[in-house]
Amino acid sequence: MRVWSKSEAQYVDHCIQEDLGMPLGYAMENAGHGVADVISEADVQSIFIICGTGNNGGDGMVAARHLKALGKEVFVYIIGDIDKGTSLCQEQFAICQKLELITDSLDMLPTCDCIVDAIAGTGVVGDLRDDLRQELDVIQTHIQKMTYEPLVVAIDVPTGLVADTGAVDPATLAADVTVTLGAVKQGMLLYPGRSYCGTIVEKGLGVSWDMFIEPSRTMYVTTEFAKKLLPQRIPTAHKGTNGHVVILGGSEGMYGAPVMAAEAAVYSGAGKVTLAVPTSCLDIVTQKVMPEVMTGSFGNMLHVRMHTVDKDAVAIGPGLGRNQEAKEMVRNFVNTFEGPLVIDADGLFALGRIETMGTTFIDRERPAVLTPHPGEFAALTGMTIADIEASRVEVAREFATKHNVVLVLKGAPTVVALPGGHVYINGSGNEGMGTGGMGDVLTGIISALIGQGLPESRAAVLGVFLHGNAADRLHEVKPFGFTPSEVAREIGTSIQALMTEEE
Ligand SMILES: NC(=O)C1=CN([C@@H]2O[C@H](COP(=O)(O)OP(=O)(O)OC[C@H]3O[C@@H](n4cnc5c(N)ncnc54)[C@H](OP(=O)(O)O)[C@@H]3O)[C@@H](O)[C@H]2O)[C@H](O)CC1
Ligand SMILES: [K+]
């Protein structure tokens, strides 16, 4: 599903008028009609529509007219000075006035079973002003005093939700349904914004917009989308065609991480999996790991190279430890290995600040996949975690483009940024996944998909989705307490569900 930034929404606005010569009022009519359709499908009779004086308010008044025509009781309340509003908003206001829909007080709000937030959408500049905050607080108080819970519907975005970042003003009304226009806005998929949108319904503007903007700069990864990324298996597939994956990891006391990564690669369909660990760990790891995984050891770079030469995917990092020896080994390996590569956990730690790797990543023909959580990403970039979280889509995009890597920035939601600047916001996963080892499993899944022949970018986007989807299946049975290994074992079922997903 396509995702818009604020500037893309505004650009489409501009193109509708300038390139097509289509009056924006047509788009507004479609927008308002779409909102009315959604509300009319809900079981509500009386609707209180709070409109600002921009085009978001105009959408609200178009919806008011349609709802009235459908026999609903409708009240339109204006916030702001209509004489200073946009011409389209003033036009709709004049019609609503003649239809006697305008009220100048909030008195009827508590009698309504639906409240519509059409105060402002993508046109908000900066933080909400105090006068609007106060109005929103008064509305909030009215809603809280009601003896039943009204259906709160936001038009385009809940007012005060920053369309690009998902930041939310404290006065923002949480919606049960957000009817978003044209395409979902980026901030609606990011936290805290996501929790203020309720169910997201997309409605069109009566015109296709993909001729104006590149169709896939930011995408939301849904089940239907992920289905298209699945690898195809030939009927004669065998372990030689399904890829040989190597996991390099482990250190004394850190045996579980590489074992989980290797086993996840097996559950994700790798043809063969070798787990290579430091010599001192070999015996314990061999006892722990499932029999499908081959084990090997390394004591120097020559051994590492022997394990990784001509392999279909190599992942380095899980449980490797943070001592100087491990650090040097990683840097040396990453600087010289040209094959398909995934770097995670202690492997990322060893890189330190990304600049210290010179042009290693930029020079690679096949981009490496880096899978940091925000803490690891902070170490790679020198940014604070707060700055990363405030703008995870844009910082991920910038990093991937600048360093020619596939960046999997883990979190809620995980975003995958590609060297060409495309970003995929993941649509699966849940809060039960916050358990040590979950990242190791993701590394195994992505490596196995690369091993099966998927390009790094596709393997990362699909791997992240499958990982979250498998966890969502477990989450249905227990909200938390499921283990990373259980998630790995569920991957096959997730793949099966995607394969049978209706178009
Ligand atoms: N994308 C499309 O093609 C279409 C979108 N539609 C709808 O239009 C809005 C965007 O409309 P726009 O007129 O650009 O702006 P808004 O209505 O979202 O916002 C303007 C109002 O917000 C007030 N405002 C702005 N900043 C602040 C602030 N910091 N604090 C308080 N209030 C603020 C502004 O008041 P001013 O006094 O500053 O003028 C306006 O009242 C989009 O979201 C869609 O809903 C089209 O209808 C169809 C095509
Ligand atoms: K709104």
Coordinates of C-alpha atoms and ligand atoms in Angstrom, one line a residue:
M1 CA 0.0 0.0 0.0
R2 CA 1.4 3.4 -1.0
V3 CA 2.2 5.9 1.8
W4 CA 2.3 9.7 1.4
S5 CA 4.4 12.2 3.1
K6 CA 2.9 15.6 3.8
S7 CA 4.7 17.2 0.8
E8 CA 3.5 14.4 -1.5
A9 CA -0.1 15.0 -0.4
Q10 CA 0.4 18.7 -1.1
Y11 CA 2.1 18.0 -4.4
V12 CA -0.9 15.9 -5.6
D13 CA -3.1 18.8 -4.6
H14 CA -1.0 21.0 -6.8
C15 CA -0.9 18.6 -9.8
I16 CA -4.7 18.0 -9.7
Q17 CA -5.1 21.6 -10.5
E18 CA -2.1 22.6 -12.5
D19 CA -1.4 19.4 -14.6
L20 CA -5.0 18.1 -15.0
G21 CA -6.8 21.4 -14.9
M22 CA -9.2 19.7 -12.6
P23 CA -10.8 22.0 -10.0
L24 CA -9.7 21.0 -6.5
G25 CA -13.4 21.2 -5.5
Y26 CA -14.0 18.0 -7.4
A27 CA -11.4 16.2 -5.3
M28 CA -13.0 17.7 -2.2
E29 CA -16.4 16.4 -3.3
N30 CA -15.0 12.9 -3.7
A31 CA -13.2 13.2 -0.3
G32 CA -16.3 14.4 1.6
H33 CA -18.5 11.8 -0.2
G34 CA -16.0 9.1 0.8
V35 CA -16.2 10.2 4.4
A36 CA -20.0 10.2 4.4
D37 CA -20.0 6.7 2.9
V38 CA -17.9 5.4 5.8
I39 CA -20.0 7.1 8.4
S40 CA -23.3 6.0 6.8
E41 CA -22.2 2.4 7.1
A42 CA -21.8 2.8 10.8
D43 CA -24.8 2.5 13.0
V44 CA -25.1 6.3 13.9
Q45 CA -27.9 8.7 13.6
S46 CA -26.7 12.1 14.7
I47 CA -23.4 13.5 13.6
F48 CA -21.5 16.5 15.0
I49 CA -18.9 17.7 12.5
I50 CA -16.2 20.1 13.8
C51 CA -14.6 21.9 10.9
G52 CA -11.6 24.1 10.6
T53 CA -11.3 26.8 7.9
G54 CA -8.9 25.0 5.6
N55 CA -9.7 22.3 3.0
N56 CA -9.9 19.7 5.7
G57 CA -12.9 21.7 7.1
G58 CA -14.2 21.8 3.5
D59 CA -14.1 18.0 3.3
G60 CA -16.1 17.9 6.6
M61 CA -18.8 20.2 5.2
V62 CA -19.2 18.1 2.0
A63 CA -19.6 15.1 4.2
A64 CA -22.2 17.0 6.2
R65 CA -24.2 17.7 3.1
H66 CA -24.2 14.1 2.0
L67 CA -25.1 12.7 5.4
K68 CA -28.0 15.2 5.6
A69 CA -29.2 14.0 2.3
L70 CA -29.1 10.4 3.7
G71 CA -31.5 11.5 6.4
K72 CA -29.0 11.8 9.3
E73 CA -29.2 14.6 11.9
V74 CA -26.1 16.8 11.2
F75 CA -24.5 19.7 13.0
V76 CA -21.5 21.6 11.7
Y77 CA -19.5 23.7 14.1
I78 CA -16.7 25.9 12.8
I79 CA -13.4 26.6 14.6
G80 CA -11.6 29.7 13.4
D81 CA -12.6 32.7 11.3
I82 CA -14.4 31.5 8.2
D83 CA -13.8 34.9 6.5
K84 CA -10.1 34.0 6.5
G85 CA -10.7 30.4 5.3
T86 CA -9.8 28.9 2.0
S87 CA -12.2 29.7 -0.9
L88 CA -13.3 26.1 -1.1
C89 CA -14.1 26.0 2.6
Q90 CA -16.0 29.3 2.4
E91 CA -18.0 27.9 -0.6
Q92 CA -19.0 24.8 1.4
F93 CA -19.8 26.9 4.4
A94 CA -22.2 29.0 2.4
I95 CA -24.0 25.9 1.2
C96 CA -24.2 24.4 4.7
Q97 CA -25.5 27.7 6.0
K98 CA -28.4 27.6 3.5
L99 CA -29.0 23.9 4.5
E100 CA -29.2 25.2 8.1
L101 CA -26.5 22.8 9.2
I102 CA -24.3 25.4 11.0
T103 CA -24.4 25.7 14.7
D104 CA -22.3 28.2 16.7
S105 CA -22.2 26.3 20.0
L106 CA -21.1 22.9 21.2
D107 CA -24.5 22.3 23.0
M108 CA -25.6 19.6 20.6
L109 CA -22.4 17.7 20.7
P110 CA -23.3 15.5 23.7
T111 CA -26.5 14.5 22.0
C112 CA -24.8 13.0 19.0
D113 CA -23.5 9.5 18.5
C114 CA -20.8 10.4 16.0
I115 CA -18.2 13.2 16.2
V116 CA -16.1 14.1 13.2
D117 CA -12.7 15.8 13.4
A118 CA -12.4 18.0 10.2
I119 CA -10.4 20.7 11.9
A120 CA -7.2 20.4 10.1
G121 CA -5.3 17.8 8.0
T122 CA -2.0 18.0 6.2
G123 CA -2.1 21.8 6.2
V124 CA -1.0 22.2 9.9
V125 CA 2.2 24.2 10.2
G126 CA 4.3 23.7 13.4
D127 CA 2.8 22.9 16.8
L128 CA -0.9 23.5 17.4
R129 CA -1.6 27.0 18.6
D130 CA -2.9 27.4 22.1
D131 CA -6.3 28.7 21.1
L132 CA -6.9 25.5 19.1
R133 CA -5.6 23.4 21.9
Q134 CA -8.1 25.0 24.3
E135 CA -11.0 24.3 21.9
L136 CA -9.9 20.7 21.6
D137 CA -9.7 20.4 25.4
V138 CA -13.2 21.7 25.7
I139 CA -14.4 19.2 23.1
Q140 CA -12.6 16.4 24.9
T141 CA -14.3 17.3 28.2
H142 CA -17.7 17.2 26.5
I143 CA -16.9 13.8 25.1
Q144 CA -15.7 12.5 28.5
K145 CA -18.9 13.6 30.1
M146 CA -21.1 11.6 27.7
T147 CA -22.9 8.6 29.1
Y148 CA -22.1 6.5 26.0
E149 CA -19.0 6.5 23.8
P150 CA -19.6 8.3 20.5
L151 CA -17.9 7.1 17.3
V152 CA -15.0 9.6 16.6
V153 CA -14.1 9.9 13.0
A154 CA -11.1 11.9 11.8
I155 CA -10.8 13.2 8.3
D156 CA -7.5 12.6 6.5
V157 CA -5.5 12.6 9.8
P158 CA -6.5 13.3 13.5
T159 CA -5.9 17.0 13.9
G160 CA -2.5 17.5 15.5
L161 CA -1.0 14.3 14.3
V162 CA 2.2 15.2 12.3
A163 CA 1.7 13.6 8.9
D164 CA 5.4 12.8 8.4
T165 CA 6.6 11.7 11.8
G166 CA 3.6 10.4 13.8
A167 CA 4.2 12.9 16.6
V168 CA 0.9 13.8 18.3
D169 CA -0.2 17.0 20.1
P170 CA -1.4 16.3 23.6
A171 CA -4.8 17.9 22.7
T172 CA -5.3 15.6 19.7
L173 CA -8.6 13.6 19.8
A174 CA -8.1 9.9 19.4
A175 CA -10.2 8.6 16.5
D176 CA -12.0 5.3 16.2
V177 CA -11.8 5.6 12.4
T178 CA -9.6 7.8 10.3
V179 CA -10.8 8.2 6.7
T180 CA -7.6 9.1 4.9
L181 CA -7.7 10.7 1.5
G182 CA -5.7 9.6 -1.6
A183 CA -3.2 7.5 0.4
V184 CA -2.4 6.8 4.0
K185 CA 0.0 9.4 5.5
Q186 CA 3.3 8.2 6.8
G187 CA 2.8 9.5 10.4
M188 CA -0.4 7.3 10.7
L189 CA 1.8 4.2 10.6
L190 CA 4.3 5.4 13.2
Y191 CA 4.0 5.6 16.9
P192 CA 2.5 7.4 18.8
G193 CA 0.4 8.5 15.8
R194 CA -0.7 5.0 15.0
S195 CA -2.6 4.7 18.3
Y196 CA -4.7 7.8 17.5
C197 CA -6.0 6.7 14.2
G198 CA -8.2 3.7 15.1
T199 CA -9.2 1.8 12.0
I200 CA -7.7 3.4 8.8
V201 CA -9.9 3.6 5.8
E202 CA -8.5 4.9 2.5
K203 CA -10.8 6.9 0.2
G204 CA -9.9 8.1 -3.3
L205 CA -9.9 11.7 -4.7
G206 CA -11.6 10.6 -7.9
V207 CA -8.4 10.8 -9.8
S208 CA -5.4 8.4 -10.1
W209 CA -2.3 10.2 -8.7
D210 CA 0.4 7.7 -9.6
M211 CA 1.2 9.6 -12.8
F212 CA 2.3 12.5 -10.6
I213 CA 4.5 10.8 -8.1
E214 CA 6.8 7.8 -8.3
P215 CA 4.5 5.0 -7.1
S216 CA 6.7 3.3 -4.6
R217 CA 8.9 5.8 -2.6
T218 CA 7.3 4.7 0.7
M219 CA 5.2 1.6 1.0
Y220 CA 3.3 -0.1 3.8
V221 CA 3.9 -3.8 3.7
T222 CA 0.6 -5.6 4.0
T223 CA -0.2 -9.3 3.5
E224 CA -1.2 -8.7 -0.1
F225 CA 2.0 -6.9 -0.8
A226 CA 4.2 -9.5 1.0
K227 CA 2.6 -12.3 -1.0
K228 CA 4.1 -10.9 -4.2
L229 CA 7.6 -11.1 -2.7
L230 CA 7.6 -14.8 -1.9
P231 CA 10.3 -16.9 -3.6
Q232 CA 9.1 -19.4 -6.2
R233 CA 10.2 -22.9 -5.8
I234 CA 10.9 -25.0 -8.9
P235 CA 9.4 -28.6 -8.7
T236 CA 12.9 -30.1 -8.9
A237 CA 14.2 -28.0 -6.0
H238 CA 16.8 -29.7 -3.8
K239 CA 19.2 -28.7 -1.0
G240 CA 21.7 -27.5 -3.6
T241 CA 19.2 -25.0 -5.2
N242 CA 17.8 -23.7 -1.9
G243 CA 21.0 -22.1 -0.8
H244 CA 23.8 -22.7 1.7
V245 CA 23.6 -20.2 4.5
V246 CA 26.5 -19.6 7.0
I247 CA 26.0 -18.0 10.4
L248 CA 29.2 -16.7 12.0
G249 CA 28.6 -16.0 15.6
G250 CA 28.9 -17.2 19.2
S251 CA 31.3 -16.6 22.0
E252 CA 31.7 -18.1 25.5
G253 CA 28.4 -17.8 27.3
M254 CA 26.6 -16.6 24.2
Y255 CA 25.6 -19.9 22.6
G256 CA 21.9 -19.3 22.1
A257 CA 22.0 -16.4 19.7
P258 CA 23.8 -18.1 16.8
V259 CA 21.9 -21.3 17.4
M260 CA 18.6 -19.4 17.1
A261 CA 19.7 -17.7 13.9
A262 CA 20.9 -20.9 12.3
E263 CA 17.7 -22.8 13.3
A264 CA 15.5 -19.9 12.0
A265 CA 17.4 -20.3 8.6
V266 CA 16.4 -23.9 8.5
Y267 CA 12.8 -23.2 9.3
S268 CA 12.8 -20.5 6.6
G269 CA 13.7 -23.0 3.9
A270 CA 17.5 -22.8 3.5
G271 CA 18.9 -25.8 1.6
K272 CA 21.8 -26.2 4.0
V273 CA 22.9 -24.2 7.1
T274 CA 26.3 -24.1 8.6
L275 CA 26.9 -22.6 12.0
A276 CA 30.5 -21.5 12.5
V277 CA 31.6 -20.5 16.0
P278 CA 35.0 -19.8 17.7
T279 CA 36.8 -23.1 18.4
S280 CA 36.2 -22.9 22.1
C281 CA 32.4 -22.9 21.6
L282 CA 32.2 -25.7 19.1
D283 CA 31.4 -28.6 21.5
I284 CA 28.6 -26.8 23.4
V285 CA 27.0 -25.4 20.3
T286 CA 27.1 -28.8 18.5
Q287 CA 25.2 -30.3 21.5
K288 CA 22.6 -27.5 21.5
V289 CA 21.8 -27.0 17.9
M290 CA 19.2 -29.0 15.9
P291 CA 20.7 -31.9 13.8
E292 CA 19.8 -30.2 10.5
V293 CA 22.4 -27.6 11.2
M294 CA 26.1 -28.4 10.4
T295 CA 28.6 -27.0 12.7
G296 CA 32.2 -25.8 12.2
S297 CA 34.7 -23.6 14.0
F298 CA 37.1 -20.8 13.3
G299 CA 40.3 -19.7 15.1
N300 CA 41.6 -17.3 12.5
M301 CA 40.6 -15.5 9.3
L302 CA 41.7 -18.4 7.1
H303 CA 39.0 -20.6 8.7
V304 CA 36.4 -17.9 8.4
R305 CA 37.2 -17.6 4.7
M306 CA 37.0 -21.4 4.2
H307 CA 33.5 -21.4 5.8
T308 CA 32.2 -18.6 3.7
V309 CA 33.7 -19.0 0.3
D310 CA 31.1 -19.5 -2.4
K311 CA 28.2 -19.6 0.0
D312 CA 24.8 -18.2 -0.9
A313 CA 24.4 -16.0 2.2
V314 CA 26.5 -15.2 5.2
A315 CA 25.3 -13.6 8.4
I316 CA 27.8 -12.3 10.9
G317 CA 27.2 -11.1 14.5
P318 CA 24.8 -13.1 16.6
G319 CA 26.4 -13.7 20.0
L320 CA 29.9 -13.0 18.7
G321 CA 30.9 -10.9 21.7
R322 CA 32.4 -7.5 21.9
N323 CA 36.1 -8.2 22.6
Q324 CA 38.9 -6.7 20.5
E325 CA 39.5 -10.0 18.7
A326 CA 35.9 -10.3 17.5
K327 CA 35.9 -6.7 16.5
E328 CA 38.9 -7.1 14.3
M329 CA 37.6 -10.3 12.8
V330 CA 34.4 -8.6 11.8
R331 CA 36.0 -5.6 10.3
N332 CA 38.5 -7.6 8.4
F333 CA 35.8 -10.0 7.1
V334 CA 33.4 -7.2 6.1
N335 CA 36.2 -5.3 4.3
T336 CA 37.1 -8.3 2.2
F337 CA 34.0 -10.5 1.7
E338 CA 32.1 -9.6 -1.5
G339 CA 29.3 -12.2 -1.3
P340 CA 25.7 -11.8 0.1
L341 CA 26.1 -10.5 3.6
V342 CA 23.9 -9.8 6.6
I343 CA 25.4 -8.0 9.6
D344 CA 23.6 -8.0 13.0
A345 CA 24.1 -7.5 16.7
D346 CA 27.8 -7.7 17.8
G347 CA 28.7 -7.6 14.1
L348 CA 27.2 -4.1 14.0
F349 CA 28.9 -3.1 17.2
A350 CA 32.2 -4.1 15.7
L351 CA 31.7 -1.6 12.8
G352 CA 31.6 1.3 15.3
R353 CA 30.7 4.5 13.5
I354 CA 29.9 3.7 9.9
E355 CA 32.3 6.3 8.6
T356 CA 35.2 4.3 10.0
M357 CA 34.5 1.6 7.4
G358 CA 35.5 4.0 4.6
T359 CA 34.0 3.0 1.2
T360 CA 33.5 -0.7 2.1
F361 CA 29.8 -0.6 1.8
I362 CA 29.6 1.9 -1.1
D363 CA 32.0 -0.2 -3.2
R364 CA 29.9 -3.4 -2.8
E365 CA 28.1 -4.7 -5.9
R366 CA 25.5 -6.4 -3.8
P367 CA 24.4 -4.2 -0.8
A368 CA 25.0 -5.6 2.6
V369 CA 21.9 -6.0 4.9
L370 CA 22.4 -4.2 8.3
T371 CA 19.7 -5.0 10.9
P372 CA 20.2 -2.6 13.9
H373 CA 17.7 -1.8 16.7
P374 CA 17.7 1.9 17.5
G375 CA 20.5 1.5 20.1
E376 CA 22.8 -0.1 17.5
F377 CA 21.8 2.4 14.9
A378 CA 22.7 5.2 17.4
A379 CA 26.2 3.7 17.7
L380 CA 26.5 3.4 13.9
T381 CA 25.5 7.1 13.3
G382 CA 26.2 9.0 16.5
M383 CA 22.5 10.1 16.6
T384 CA 20.5 9.9 19.8
I385 CA 17.8 7.3 20.1
A386 CA 15.2 10.1 20.5
D387 CA 16.2 11.7 17.2
I388 CA 16.1 8.3 15.5
E389 CA 12.6 7.6 16.8
A390 CA 11.3 11.1 16.0
S391 CA 12.0 10.4 12.3
R392 CA 12.7 6.8 11.7
V393 CA 11.6 6.7 8.0
E394 CA 13.6 9.6 6.9
V395 CA 16.8 8.7 8.9
A396 CA 16.6 5.2 7.6
R397 CA 16.2 6.4 4.0
E398 CA 19.1 8.8 4.3
F399 CA 21.4 6.2 5.8
A400 CA 20.6 3.5 3.2
T401 CA 21.1 5.9 0.3
K402 CA 24.3 7.4 1.6
H403 CA 26.0 4.1 2.5
N404 CA 24.5 1.8 -0.2
V405 CA 23.1 -0.7 2.3
V406 CA 19.7 -2.4 2.9
L407 CA 18.9 -1.0 6.3
V408 CA 16.5 -2.9 8.6
L409 CA 15.8 -0.4 11.4
K410 CA 14.0 -2.6 13.9
G411 CA 11.3 -1.3 16.2
A412 CA 7.6 -0.5 16.2
P413 CA 7.2 -0.5 13.2
T414 CA 10.4 -1.9 11.7
V415 CA 11.3 0.0 8.5
V416 CA 13.4 -1.3 5.7
A417 CA 15.3 1.3 3.6
L418 CA 16.9 0.5 0.3
P419 CA 20.0 2.1 -1.4
G420 CA 17.7 3.7 -4.0
G421 CA 15.8 5.6 -1.3
H422 CA 12.7 3.4 -1.1
V423 CA 11.3 2.7 2.3
Y424 CA 9.0 -0.1 3.4
I425 CA 7.1 0.3 6.6
N426 CA 6.3 -3.1 8.0
G427 CA 2.7 -3.9 8.7
S428 CA 3.1 -7.0 10.9
G429 CA 4.4 -7.7 14.4
N430 CA 3.3 -7.0 18.0
E431 CA 4.5 -5.9 21.5
G432 CA 5.0 -9.6 22.5
M433 CA 8.1 -9.6 20.4
G434 CA 10.2 -7.7 22.8
T435 CA 12.3 -10.7 23.9
G436 CA 16.1 -11.4 23.6
G437 CA 16.7 -13.6 20.6
M438 CA 14.0 -12.2 18.4
G439 CA 16.6 -10.3 16.3
D440 CA 18.7 -13.4 15.9
V441 CA 15.7 -15.2 14.4
L442 CA 15.1 -12.3 12.0
T443 CA 18.8 -12.6 10.8
G444 CA 18.3 -16.3 10.1
I445 CA 15.1 -15.7 8.2
I446 CA 16.6 -12.9 6.0
S447 CA 19.7 -15.0 5.3
A448 CA 17.7 -18.0 4.3
L449 CA 15.6 -15.9 1.9
I450 CA 18.8 -14.5 0.3
G451 CA 20.1 -18.0 0.1
Q452 CA 17.0 -19.0 -1.8
G453 CA 17.9 -16.5 -4.5
L454 CA 16.0 -13.3 -3.4
P455 CA 17.8 -10.1 -3.8
E456 CA 18.8 -8.5 -0.5
S457 CA 16.2 -5.8 -0.6
R458 CA 13.3 -8.3 -1.2
A459 CA 14.6 -10.7 1.3
A460 CA 14.8 -8.0 4.0
V461 CA 11.3 -6.7 3.3
L462 CA 9.7 -10.1 3.1
G463 CA 11.8 -11.5 6.1
V464 CA 10.7 -8.7 8.3
F465 CA 7.1 -9.2 7.4
L466 CA 7.2 -13.0 7.9
H467 CA 8.9 -12.6 11.3
G468 CA 6.2 -10.2 12.5
N469 CA 3.4 -12.3 10.9
A470 CA 4.6 -15.5 12.6
A471 CA 4.7 -13.6 15.9
D472 CA 1.2 -12.3 15.3
R473 CA 0.0 -15.9 15.0
L474 CA 1.4 -16.7 18.4
H475 CA 0.1 -13.4 19.8
E476 CA -3.4 -14.5 19.0
V477 CA -3.0 -17.4 21.4
K478 CA -0.9 -15.7 24.0
P479 CA -0.3 -11.9 24.2
F480 CA 3.4 -12.4 25.2
G481 CA 5.7 -15.0 26.6
F482 CA 6.1 -16.7 23.2
T483 CA 9.8 -17.4 22.4
P484 CA 11.9 -16.4 19.4
S485 CA 12.3 -20.1 18.6
E486 CA 8.6 -20.5 18.5
V487 CA 8.5 -17.6 16.1
A488 CA 11.0 -19.4 13.9
R489 CA 9.0 -22.6 13.9
E490 CA 5.9 -20.6 12.8
I491 CA 7.5 -19.2 9.7
G492 CA 6.4 -22.1 7.4
T493 CA 2.8 -21.5 8.5
S494 CA 3.1 -17.8 7.7
I495 CA 4.5 -18.6 4.3
Q496 CA 1.6 -21.0 3.7
A497 CA -0.9 -18.3 4.7
L498 CA 0.6 -15.8 2.3
M499 CA 0.6 -18.3 -0.5
T500 CA -3.2 -18.9 0.0
E501 CA -4.0 -15.2 0.5
E502 CA -6.7 -14.0 -1.9
E503 CA -5.7 -11.2 -4.3
Ligands
LIG1 N1 -4.5 15.7 -0.9 C1 -5.4 16.2 -1.7 O1 -5.2 16.2 -2.8 C2 -6.6 16.8 -1.1 C3 -6.8 17.1 0.2 N2 -7.9 17.7 0.7 C4 -8.0 18.0 2.1 O2 -7.3 19.2 2.3 C5 -6.5 19.1 3.5 C6 -5.4 20.0 3.4 O3 -6.0 21.3 3.3 P1 -5.3 22.7 3.6 O4 -6.2 23.7 3.3 O5 -4.0 22.6 3.0 O6 -5.0 22.6 5.2 P2 -5.8 22.0 6.4 O7 -7.2 22.2 6.3 O8 -5.3 20.7 6.7 O9 -5.3 23.0 7.6 C7 -5.5 24.4 7.6 C8 -6.2 24.8 8.8 O10 -5.4 24.5 9.9 C9 -5.1 25.7 10.7 N3 -3.8 25.6 11.2 C10 -2.6 25.4 10.5 N4 -1.6 25.3 11.3 C11 -2.1 25.5 12.6 C12 -1.5 25.5 13.8 N5 -0.2 25.3 14.0 N6 -2.3 25.6 14.9 C13 -3.6 25.8 14.8 N7 -4.2 25.8 13.6 C14 -3.5 25.6 12.5 C15 -5.3 26.8 9.7 O11 -5.6 27.9 10.4 P3 -4.9 29.3 10.0 O12 -5.5 30.3 10.9 O13 -3.4 29.1 10.3 O14 -5.1 29.5 8.5 C16 -6.5 26.2 8.8 O15 -7.7 26.4 9.5 C17 -6.1 17.6 3.5 O16 -5.8 17.2 4.8 C18 -7.5 17.0 3.1 O17 -8.3 16.8 4.2 C19 -8.9 18.1 -0.3 O18 -10.1 18.4 0.2 C20 -9.0 17.2 -1.4 C21 -7.7 17.0 -2.1
K2 K -8.6 16.1 10.7

